[in-house]
Amino acid sequence: MNRFAFVCIGLSIALLSGVLAACSGTPSDPTQGGAAPDILTTSTILADVARNVAGDRLTVEALLPAGADPHSYQPTPQDTARISQSKVLVVNGAEYEHFLESLLENADGERMLIEASAGLRLRSDPENGHGVDPHLWLDPNHMIGYVENIREGLIRFDPQGAEIYRSNAEAYIEQLEELDAWINAQIAQIPPARRLLVTNHEAFGYFAERYDFTIVGTVIESFSSDASPSAQQMAALVDQIKLHEAPAIFLDASDNPALAQQVAKETGAQVVTDLHLESLTEDAPAPTYIEMMKYNVTKIVEALK
Ligand SMILES: [Zn+2]
């Protein structure tokens, strides 16, 4: 997808959120059970966070199944129907959900759009000219911003539930602050000189900023997993890993490990193939966002300490 298309998605989402937020105002009746949930989110991570804010008052489902990579997701006709039925749609934004544009064009009805990353400072990489970094959720402090945006959206959608959403959000933000403190304590086990990250695509920028890691390089030089490296880029990565003596390459469980394993063979780095960065898992080890972060951090500390 080219840059122009990125901009169009950003614009259409921005427009929709304004227009639909203004014309919405039909609070759901939480006592009315039905097949369609009150809130549809794109990713499973967003569904967990929205559930924490909505509590028992509204039902929440993710559009994508657990394990699906939102960067490269191919929507199905059923997805259009689910969007059409949705009353509230929670998206990450920040150029993450490229599949949404066609779905929103084809969907009927009106819905409130909540862009979880709205107003947050986005990392960009003007040198490579490939857009903005959507992976804010990998820093729990940015996730607090998501919670606040979702809380405000739900209050607009269902003003009578305002007190519930406020108190749920407050309790969850406290858990996110505890998670941040826990991560800091875990990271302290890694000697500062070994706080080096090599990943499949550029997913750890916000995480690295927050917890003082250096990004040595990525197999795919993109904020999306939906791209391929050149032989030249691969050779440069091998050089960077050797130069910094980076101990490990970290992949999402949905990534193809072939290229990383090739790099590992030339550098002696270990490949960790089973982080969960873009999606929760159905059961263990990452059924909630907080458990996902704890699992990833434990894996990173094990490989680097
Ligand atoms: Zn990603």
XYZ file of N, CA and C in Angstrom, residues 30-280:
753
model
N -28.167 -2.546 27.627
C -27.360 -3.709 27.952
C -28.198 -4.923 28.337
N -29.469 -4.731 28.619
C -30.295 -5.874 28.987
C -30.768 -6.631 27.756
N -30.639 -6.001 26.565
C -31.075 -6.656 25.325
C -29.973 -7.570 24.810
N -30.105 -8.871 25.025
C -29.109 -9.808 24.508
C -29.301 -9.969 23.014
N -28.238 -10.299 22.295
C -28.359 -10.501 20.852
C -27.085 -11.098 20.339
N -27.066 -11.447 19.063
C -25.885 -12.077 18.495
C -24.742 -11.081 18.391
N -25.086 -9.828 18.046
C -24.027 -8.846 17.823
C -23.623 -8.210 19.147
N -22.313 -8.037 19.355
C -21.863 -7.374 20.584
C -22.133 -5.883 20.493
N -22.120 -5.197 21.650
C -22.254 -3.737 21.639
C -21.019 -3.096 21.028
N -19.858 -3.642 21.411
C -18.588 -3.049 20.975
C -17.813 -4.065 20.165
N -17.396 -3.661 18.981
C -16.513 -4.481 18.161
C -15.155 -3.788 18.161
N -14.095 -4.544 18.366
C -12.749 -3.977 18.278
C -12.039 -4.690 17.136
N -10.987 -4.076 16.610
C -10.241 -4.783 15.559
C -9.429 -5.917 16.187
N -8.489 -5.594 17.067
C -7.582 -6.630 17.581
C -8.086 -7.215 18.895
N -7.572 -8.392 19.228
C -7.920 -9.042 20.498
C -7.372 -8.243 21.686
N -6.241 -7.562 21.490
C -5.666 -6.740 22.565
C -6.636 -5.606 22.914
N -7.175 -4.946 21.881
C -8.134 -3.859 22.118
C -9.414 -4.388 22.765
N -9.808 -5.621 22.415
C -11.027 -6.186 23.014
C -10.838 -6.355 24.513
N -9.670 -6.830 24.917
C -9.409 -7.020 26.348
C -9.466 -5.686 27.091
N -8.855 -4.669 26.504
C -8.825 -3.358 27.158
C -10.241 -2.766 27.214
N -10.982 -2.881 26.109
C -12.357 -2.354 26.088
C -13.237 -3.076 27.115
N -13.013 -4.393 27.266
C -13.768 -5.178 28.250
C -13.496 -4.677 29.668
N -12.257 -4.319 29.917
C -11.915 -3.812 31.247
C -12.614 -2.495 31.547
N -12.867 -1.690 30.520
C -13.543 -0.400 30.730
C -15.066 -0.604 30.752
N -15.563 -1.457 29.876
C -17.017 -1.650 29.758
C -17.582 -2.470 30.906
N -16.754 -3.351 31.483
C -17.241 -4.220 32.552
C -18.378 -5.098 32.047
N -19.402 -5.291 32.897
C -20.537 -6.139 32.508
C -21.610 -5.355 31.758
N -21.419 -4.051 31.615
C -22.502 -3.225 31.075
C -22.662 -3.368 29.568
N -21.552 -3.587 28.860
C -21.599 -3.735 27.407
C -20.839 -4.998 27.007
N -21.257 -5.622 25.908
C -20.535 -6.804 25.433
C -19.492 -6.390 24.403
N -18.386 -7.093 24.393
C -17.238 -6.734 23.552
C -16.746 -7.968 22.811
N -16.458 -7.794 21.529
C -15.820 -8.866 20.752
C -14.761 -8.263 19.841
N -13.752 -9.076 19.510
C -12.747 -8.657 18.529
C -13.164 -9.146 17.149
N -12.908 -8.338 16.136
C -13.165 -8.749 14.757
C -12.182 -9.851 14.351
N -10.902 -9.639 14.660
C -9.886 -10.607 14.275
C -9.833 -11.759 15.281
N -9.562 -12.967 14.802
C -9.396 -14.085 15.730
C -8.042 -14.005 16.440
N -7.932 -14.692 17.576
C -6.651 -14.742 18.301
C -5.589 -15.325 17.375
N -4.419 -14.702 17.385
C -3.303 -15.201 16.584
C -3.176 -14.551 15.220
N -4.223 -13.870 14.750
C -4.156 -13.214 13.432
C -3.286 -11.959 13.530
N -2.516 -11.687 12.499
C -1.655 -10.496 12.461
C -2.409 -9.358 11.770
N -2.777 -8.315 12.519
C -3.559 -7.224 11.912
C -2.854 -6.530 10.743
N -1.500 -6.567 10.707
C -0.790 -5.912 9.605
C -1.172 -6.521 8.255
N -1.344 -7.830 8.240
C -1.513 -8.523 6.956
C -2.873 -9.200 6.860
N -3.805 -8.810 7.731
C -5.106 -9.491 7.784
C -5.904 -9.317 6.490
N -6.478 -10.412 6.004
C -7.350 -10.375 4.826
C -8.794 -10.519 5.304
N -9.610 -9.481 5.179
C -10.974 -9.569 5.717
C -11.857 -10.553 4.949
N -12.863 -11.063 5.624
C -13.816 -11.998 5.030
C -15.158 -11.278 4.857
N -16.069 -11.832 4.042
C -17.402 -11.210 3.900
C -18.136 -11.113 5.243
N -17.906 -12.089 6.124
C -18.538 -12.034 7.456
C -18.078 -10.807 8.236
N -16.851 -10.366 7.992
C -16.350 -9.186 8.698
C -17.177 -7.952 8.341
N -17.558 -7.843 7.066
C -18.398 -6.704 6.652
C -19.721 -6.745 7.409
N -20.305 -7.936 7.532
C -21.582 -8.062 8.245
C -21.408 -7.681 9.710
N -20.319 -8.104 10.311
C -20.102 -7.795 11.738
C -19.896 -6.297 11.942
N -19.177 -5.673 11.015
C -19.006 -4.205 11.124
C -20.361 -3.525 10.953
N -21.165 -4.014 9.986
C -22.482 -3.411 9.737
C -23.350 -3.451 10.990
N -23.237 -4.527 11.755
C -24.071 -4.686 12.957
C -23.515 -3.945 14.169
N -22.279 -3.484 14.078
C -21.656 -2.925 15.281
C -22.228 -1.545 15.608
N -22.278 -1.244 16.910
C -22.730 0.070 17.362
C -21.535 0.946 17.698
N -20.489 0.285 18.221
C -19.243 0.989 18.522
C -18.114 0.174 17.922
N -17.212 0.833 17.217
C -16.045 0.144 16.651
C -14.791 0.788 17.237
N -13.988 -0.021 17.927
C -12.740 0.486 18.515
C -11.579 0.040 17.630
N -10.816 1.004 17.144
C -9.659 0.704 16.291
C -8.402 1.270 16.947
N -7.253 0.696 16.575
C -5.983 1.249 17.065
C -5.698 2.588 16.396
N -5.918 2.646 15.062
C -5.529 3.840 14.313
C -4.019 3.847 14.102
N -3.442 5.015 13.811
C -1.997 5.148 13.562
C -1.545 4.207 12.444
N -2.350 4.128 11.409
C -2.011 3.370 10.199
C -1.830 1.876 10.456
N -2.509 1.355 11.481
C -2.336 -0.064 11.823
C -3.245 -0.972 10.997
N -4.537 -0.603 10.915
C -5.509 -1.531 10.338
C -5.767 -1.200 8.866
N -4.856 -1.622 8.007
C -5.000 -1.316 6.581
C -6.210 -1.997 5.957
N -6.634 -3.104 6.564
C -7.771 -3.856 6.015
C -9.101 -3.146 6.241
N -9.108 -2.116 7.112
C -10.388 -1.508 7.517
C -11.053 -0.684 6.424
N -10.233 -0.074 5.573
C -10.770 0.889 4.610
C -11.881 0.265 3.771
N -11.605 -0.908 3.183
C -12.616 -1.531 2.318
C -13.805 -2.002 3.143
N -13.541 -2.462 4.371
C -14.647 -2.923 5.221
C -15.593 -1.778 5.548
N -15.022 -0.625 5.893
C -15.869 0.519 6.262
C -16.646 1.038 5.060
N -16.015 0.945 3.872
C -16.715 1.377 2.655
C -17.932 0.511 2.382
N -17.793 -0.794 2.637
C -18.857 -1.741 2.295
C -19.895 -1.934 3.395
N -19.592 -1.484 4.600
C -20.506 -1.734 5.725
C -21.712 -0.801 5.668
N -22.869 -1.313 6.104
C -24.088 -0.497 6.215
C -24.177 0.073 7.623
N -25.144 0.939 7.800
C -25.455 1.444 9.140
C -24.469 2.487 9.620
N -24.679 2.924 10.844
C -23.810 3.932 11.442
C -23.274 3.391 12.743
N -22.055 3.800 13.067
C -21.480 3.368 14.329
C -20.554 4.451 14.848
N -20.353 4.406 16.135
C -19.361 5.319 16.703
C -17.990 4.690 16.551
N -17.055 5.482 16.052
C -15.698 4.994 15.903
C -14.833 5.572 17.015
N -14.176 4.707 17.773
C -13.232 5.171 18.805
C -11.835 4.799 18.344
N -11.014 5.812 18.123
C -9.625 5.579 17.722
C -8.777 5.598 18.997
N -8.318 4.392 19.409
C -7.683 4.255 20.734
C -6.418 5.096 20.863
N -5.700 5.293 19.764
C -4.423 6.018 19.833
C -4.576 7.520 19.605
N -5.822 8.008 19.474
C -6.040 9.427 19.144
C -5.348 10.342 20.163
N -4.626 11.335 19.667
C -4.009 12.326 20.546
C -2.664 11.902 21.114
N -2.263 10.657 20.919
C -0.969 10.216 21.455
C 0.142 10.558 20.468
N 1.324 10.814 21.004
C 2.463 11.179 20.155
C 2.949 9.933 19.416
N 3.042 10.029 18.100
C 3.419 8.862 17.299
C 4.872 8.954 16.864
N 5.586 7.848 16.948
C 6.940 7.779 16.410
C 6.845 7.691 14.890
N 7.792 8.340 14.222
C 7.841 8.186 12.767
C 9.294 8.001 12.372
N 9.514 7.622 11.155
C 10.859 7.343 10.675
C 11.027 8.041 9.333
N 11.270 9.378 9.379
C 11.295 10.148 8.138
C 12.410 9.685 7.194
N 13.467 9.094 7.765
C 14.578 8.640 6.932
C 14.120 7.586 5.934
N 13.363 6.658 6.413
C 12.886 5.594 5.531
C 11.560 5.942 4.872
N 10.924 6.982 5.345
C 9.692 7.441 4.738
C 8.585 6.413 4.702
N 8.491 5.624 5.772
C 7.408 4.647 5.732
C 6.417 4.799 6.883
N 5.925 5.994 7.045
C 4.760 6.182 7.898
C 5.055 6.294 9.381
N 4.056 5.996 10.208
C 4.168 6.124 11.657
C 4.105 4.744 12.306
N 4.580 4.716 13.534
C 4.659 3.459 14.287
C 3.370 3.259 15.076
N 2.598 2.224 14.764
C 1.317 2.035 15.460
C 1.421 1.299 16.798
N 2.613 0.760 17.161
C 2.699 -0.212 18.268
C 2.743 0.433 19.653
N 1.892 1.447 19.871
C 1.885 2.147 21.158
C 1.575 1.217 22.328
N 0.782 0.194 22.074
C 0.301 -0.667 23.162
C 1.435 -1.426 23.847
N 2.605 -1.524 23.221
C 3.699 -2.264 23.859
C 4.392 -1.446 24.950
N 3.911 -0.247 25.223
C 4.282 0.521 26.418
C 2.995 0.733 27.225
N 2.901 0.133 28.424
C 1.659 0.250 29.212
C 1.262 1.692 29.506
N 2.238 2.603 29.505
C 1.898 4.010 29.751
C 1.094 4.598 28.602
N 1.392 4.177 27.390
C 0.559 4.600 26.258
C -0.789 3.891 26.296
N -0.795 2.662 26.830
C -2.064 1.950 26.945
C -3.022 2.713 27.857
N -2.477 3.440 28.816
C -3.332 4.273 29.674
C -4.062 5.312 28.810
N -3.366 5.849 27.814
C -4.022 6.770 26.874
C -5.147 6.084 26.105
N -4.921 4.825 25.707
C -5.977 4.063 25.025
C -7.209 3.950 25.942
N -6.943 3.609 27.216
C -8.045 3.412 28.172
C -8.845 4.712 28.306
N -8.151 5.837 28.354
C -8.847 7.125 28.504
C -9.686 7.438 27.264
N -9.148 7.145 26.082
C -9.920 7.373 24.856
C -11.145 6.463 24.784
N -10.963 5.202 25.174
C -12.089 4.256 25.144
C -13.139 4.683 26.187
N -12.684 5.072 27.379
C -13.610 5.541 28.424
C -14.444 6.727 27.919
N -13.785 7.712 27.307
C -14.521 8.893 26.832
C -15.494 8.511 25.718
N -15.086 7.595 24.845
C -15.966 7.139 23.771
C -17.200 6.428 24.320
N -16.991 5.568 25.308
C -18.129 4.823 25.872
C -19.075 5.762 26.611
N -18.524 6.776 27.243
C -19.386 7.749 27.936
C -20.234 8.521 26.914
N -19.646 8.838 25.756
C -20.434 9.521 24.709
C -21.529 8.596 24.175
N -21.180 7.323 24.042
C -22.115 6.346 23.493
C -23.243 6.050 24.479
N -22.903 5.973 25.738
C -23.849 5.535 26.770
C -23.651 6.385 28.022
N -24.134 7.646 27.996
C -23.863 8.566 29.113
C -24.351 8.043 30.461
N -25.394 7.229 30.451
C -25.912 6.734 31.736
C -24.941 5.789 32.429
N -24.020 5.220 31.641
C -23.039 4.313 32.247
C -21.755 5.018 32.656
N -21.742 6.350 32.589
C -20.501 7.111 32.768
C -19.743 6.744 34.050
N -20.487 6.662 35.154
C -19.807 6.400 36.438
C -19.133 5.041 36.429
N -19.812 4.074 35.824
C -19.252 2.709 35.749
C -17.969 2.726 34.917
N -18.032 3.382 33.746
C -16.844 3.397 32.877
C -15.684 4.126 33.551
N -16.009 5.199 34.282
C -14.945 5.951 34.964
C -14.281 5.090 36.032
N -15.088 4.409 36.808
C -14.480 3.657 37.910
C -13.766 2.409 37.374
N -14.318 1.766 36.336
C -13.608 0.629 35.723
C -12.271 1.067 35.141
N -12.282 2.210 34.437
C -11.050 2.698 33.807
C -10.008 3.013 34.871
N -10.448 3.618 35.963
C -9.513 3.975 37.033
C -8.848 2.717 37.608
N -9.661 1.692 37.831
C -9.112 0.446 38.396
C -8.132 -0.201 37.413
N -8.462 -0.147 36.134
C -7.576 -0.791 35.147
C -6.287 0.008 34.962
N -6.402 1.329 35.006
C -5.197 2.170 34.889
C -4.240 1.865 36.050
N -4.802 1.615 37.219
C -3.962 1.244 38.360
C -3.202 -0.057 38.069
N -3.893 -1.006 37.439
C -3.219 -2.273 37.078
C -2.122 -2.033 36.043
N -2.360 -1.102 35.126
C -1.344 -0.808 34.100
C -0.129 -0.133 34.729
N -0.375 0.700 35.739
C 0.757 1.333 36.442
C 1.568 0.283 37.195
N 0.859 -0.686 37.775
C 1.562 -1.790 38.454
C 2.368 -2.606 37.445
N 1.792 -2.804 36.266
C 2.498 -3.552 35.212
C 3.786 -2.822 34.819
N 3.707 -1.515 34.672
C 4.882 -0.714 34.312
C 5.978 -0.868 35.374
N 5.589 -0.822 36.640
C 6.566 -0.974 37.729
C 7.158 -2.390 37.697
N 6.321 -3.374 37.429
C 6.791 -4.771 37.356
C 7.802 -4.926 36.218
N 7.507 -4.326 35.072
C 8.426 -4.431 33.928
C 9.769 -3.789 34.283
N 9.731 -2.610 34.895
C 10.981 -1.947 35.291
C 11.815 -2.832 36.214
N 11.148 -3.493 37.158
C 11.865 -4.362 38.099
C 12.480 -5.554 37.364
N 11.763 -6.108 36.386
C 12.284 -7.263 35.618
C 13.485 -6.852 34.774
N 13.329 -5.716 34.099
C 14.375 -5.241 33.187
C 15.673 -4.969 33.944
N 15.550 -4.630 35.236
C 16.740 -4.326 36.045
C 17.682 -5.528 36.106
N 17.175 -6.726 35.798
C 18.037 -7.921 35.789
C 18.971 -7.959 34.576
N 18.671 -7.153 33.544
C 19.492 -7.168 32.328
C 20.577 -6.098 32.461
N 21.860 -6.465 32.329
C 22.899 -5.430 32.368
C 22.634 -4.398 31.270
N 22.801 -3.106 31.567
C 22.463 -2.060 30.585
C 23.110 -2.302 29.216
N 24.318 -2.826 29.177
C 25.008 -3.037 27.899
C 24.346 -4.129 27.058
N 23.525 -4.957 27.687
C 22.858 -6.038 26.944
C 21.386 -5.723 26.653
N 20.969 -4.483 26.915
C 19.565 -4.124 26.609
C 19.444 -3.798 25.126
N 19.554 -4.844 24.322
C 19.630 -4.714 22.871
C 18.506 -5.526 22.244
N 17.759 -4.902 21.353
C 16.642 -5.603 20.723
C 16.856 -5.711 19.220
N 16.666 -6.913 18.713
C 16.557 -7.144 17.275
C 15.208 -7.821 17.084
N 14.395 -7.285 16.206
C 13.048 -7.837 16.036
C 12.771 -8.089 14.559
N 11.650 -8.730 14.286
C 11.321 -9.042 12.897
C 10.928 -7.785 12.126
N 9.974 -7.000 12.654
C 9.684 -5.675 12.090
C 9.743 -4.659 13.234
N 9.574 -3.387 12.917
C 9.824 -2.341 13.918
C 8.655 -2.213 14.889
N 8.551 -3.175 15.808
C 7.420 -3.206 16.731
C 7.754 -2.641 18.110
N 9.050 -2.578 18.452
C 9.422 -2.299 19.836
C 9.898 -0.869 20.089
N 9.591 0.063 19.189
C 10.080 1.426 19.354
C 9.618 2.081 20.641
N 8.328 2.009 20.953
C 7.797 2.655 22.159
C 8.289 1.929 23.415
N 8.339 0.606 23.329
C 8.824 -0.214 24.442
C 10.277 0.155 24.747
N 11.096 0.255 23.685
C 12.515 0.572 23.851
C 12.704 1.967 24.445
N 11.887 2.912 23.994
C 11.950 4.276 24.518
C 11.685 4.294 26.026
N 10.667 3.581 26.427
C 10.236 3.595 27.814
C 11.236 2.887 28.733
N 11.767 1.736 28.267
C 12.563 0.891 29.160
C 14.051 0.882 28.803
N 14.486 1.898 28.055
C 15.915 2.103 27.805
C 16.598 0.951 27.087
N 15.985 0.464 26.046
C 16.637 -0.516 25.190
C 17.160 0.191 23.939
N 18.179 -0.397 23.317
C 18.637 0.070 22.015
C 18.115 -0.905 20.960
N 17.508 -0.353 19.924
C 17.085 -1.199 18.804
C 18.295 -1.340 17.876
N 18.840 -2.527 17.819
C 20.026 -2.779 16.984
C 19.633 -2.882 15.512
N 18.484 -3.472 15.265
C 18.036 -3.596 13.879
C 16.791 -4.453 13.787
N 16.244 -4.521 12.569
C 15.071 -5.357 12.339
C 15.281 -6.140 11.048
N 14.709 -7.328 11.007
C 14.795 -8.131 9.788
C 14.051 -7.398 8.663
N 12.875 -6.878 8.989
C 12.085 -6.110 8.023
C 12.104 -4.654 8.469
N 12.670 -3.770 7.661
C 12.761 -2.355 8.053
C 11.449 -1.643 7.783
N 10.462 -1.965 8.588
C 9.135 -1.390 8.379
C 8.374 -1.426 9.691
N 7.400 -0.523 9.860
C 6.515 -0.563 11.016
C 5.462 -1.652 10.844
N 5.469 -2.322 9.686
C 4.512 -3.396 9.420
C 5.253 -4.688 9.126
N 4.644 -5.812 9.467
C 5.230 -7.121 9.134
C 5.007 -7.438 7.666
N 4.223 -6.605 6.991
C 3.770 -6.879 5.634
C 4.749 -6.282 4.610
N 6.036 -6.667 4.680
C 7.063 -6.137 3.779
C 8.195 -7.154 3.726
N 9.132 -6.986 2.795
C 10.248 -7.934 2.690
C 11.567 -7.177 2.612
N 12.628 -7.738 3.225
C 13.933 -7.074 3.194
C 14.703 -7.426 1.917
N 15.644 -6.556 1.536
C 16.536 -6.852 0.420
C 17.756 -7.588 0.970
N 18.530 -8.204 0.075
C 19.751 -8.906 0.483
C 20.709 -7.938 1.164
N 20.718 -6.693 0.658
C 21.593 -5.655 1.219
C 21.206 -5.337 2.676
N 19.890 -5.218 2.910
C 19.402 -4.942 4.268
C 19.747 -6.095 5.217
N 19.630 -7.313 4.698
C 19.953 -8.487 5.523
C 21.432 -8.467 5.908
N 22.289 -8.137 4.949
C 23.734 -8.088 5.218
C 24.046 -6.999 6.239
N 23.357 -5.859 6.114
C 23.571 -4.753 7.057
C 23.135 -5.168 8.463
N 22.060 -5.920 8.557
C 21.581 -6.376 9.866
C 22.608 -7.315 10.500
N 23.152 -8.222 9.716
C 24.179 -9.140 10.224
C 25.344 -8.333 10.794
N 25.765 -7.300 10.082
C 26.868 -6.449 10.550
C 26.512 -5.766 11.869
N 25.285 -5.229 11.959
C 24.853 -4.525 13.167
C 24.835 -5.469 14.378
N 24.327 -6.677 14.172
C 24.235 -7.638 15.283
C 25.641 -8.012 15.763
N 26.560 -8.208 14.805
C 27.949 -8.544 15.180
C 28.598 -7.376 15.921
N 28.377 -6.175 15.406
C 28.979 -4.971 15.989
C 28.549 -4.783 17.448
N 27.224 -4.919 17.691
C 26.695 -4.695 19.043
C 26.737 -5.948 19.908
N 27.061 -7.087 19.307
C 26.995 -8.384 19.991
C 25.603 -8.594 20.590
N 24.594 -8.361 19.798
C 23.216 -8.541 20.260
C 22.955 -10.030 20.484
N 22.469 -10.397 21.676
C 22.330 -11.820 21.993
C 21.153 -12.518 21.316
N 20.108 -11.777 20.926
C 18.901 -12.486 20.478
C 18.100 -11.691 19.449
N 17.346 -12.446 18.643
C 16.388 -11.858 17.692
C 15.006 -12.292 18.169
N 14.105 -11.328 18.333
C 12.786 -11.623 18.891
C 11.717 -11.556 17.812
N 10.940 -12.643 17.699
C 9.877 -12.700 16.692
C 8.519 -12.864 17.354
N 7.499 -12.398 16.682
C 6.122 -12.684 17.071
C 5.820 -14.126 16.654
N 4.914 -14.772 17.401
C 4.588 -16.174 17.104
C 4.040 -16.338 15.686
N 3.469 -15.268 15.105
C 2.895 -15.390 13.756
C 3.926 -15.094 12.656
N 5.149 -14.684 13.032
C 6.166 -14.370 12.015
C 6.751 -15.645 11.408
N 7.111 -15.585 10.136
C 7.889 -16.647 9.506
C 9.335 -16.496 9.984
N 9.891 -17.541 10.641
C 11.223 -17.375 11.244
C 12.392 -17.592 10.280
N 12.118 -17.902 8.997
C 13.192 -18.324 8.081
C 14.320 -17.289 7.979
N 13.984 -16.020 7.757
C 15.028 -15.006 7.570
C 15.813 -14.777 8.862
N 15.095 -14.733 9.975
C 15.768 -14.517 11.267
C 16.728 -15.668 11.554
N 16.329 -16.874 11.205
C 17.203 -18.026 11.452
C 18.457 -17.959 10.588
N 18.285 -17.447 9.377
C 19.438 -17.255 8.488
C 20.423 -16.252 9.114
N 19.862 -15.138 9.622
C 20.702 -14.131 10.276
C 21.368 -14.732 11.516
N 20.615 -15.535 12.250
C 21.149 -16.145 13.475
C 22.334 -17.048 13.161
N 22.234 -17.773 12.053
C 23.299 -18.691 11.670
C 24.602 -17.914 11.426
N 24.472 -16.718 10.856
C 25.669 -15.933 10.523
C 26.207 -15.140 11.707
N 25.392 -14.968 12.756
C 25.807 -14.102 13.858
C 25.939 -14.830 15.186
N 25.338 -15.996 15.292
C 25.348 -16.696 16.579
C 24.282 -16.209 17.544
N 23.426 -15.262 17.103
C 22.333 -14.798 17.979
C 21.295 -15.913 18.136
N 20.620 -15.861 19.291
C 19.538 -16.820 19.547
C 18.241 -16.271 18.925
N 17.385 -17.144 18.391
C 16.095 -16.661 17.882
C 14.995 -17.053 18.865
N 14.292 -16.051 19.373
C 13.127 -16.294 20.238
C 11.905 -16.147 19.337
N 11.205 -17.251 19.101
C 10.181 -17.237 18.042
C 8.762 -17.037 18.558
N 8.589 -16.905 19.872
C 7.204 -17.004 20.350
C 6.767 -15.850 21.250
N 7.163 -14.628 20.904
C 6.560 -13.486 21.600
C 5.146 -13.277 21.060
N 4.320 -12.567 21.829
C 2.968 -12.210 21.373
C 2.866 -10.693 21.406
N 2.930 -10.080 20.239
C 3.014 -8.619 20.148
C 1.769 -8.000 19.530
N 1.108 -8.725 18.636
C 0.009 -8.141 17.849
C -1.347 -8.730 18.236
N -1.328 -9.845 18.951
C -2.580 -10.531 19.274
C -2.446 -11.276 20.594
N -3.567 -11.417 21.290
C -3.615 -12.292 22.462
C -3.704 -13.738 21.989
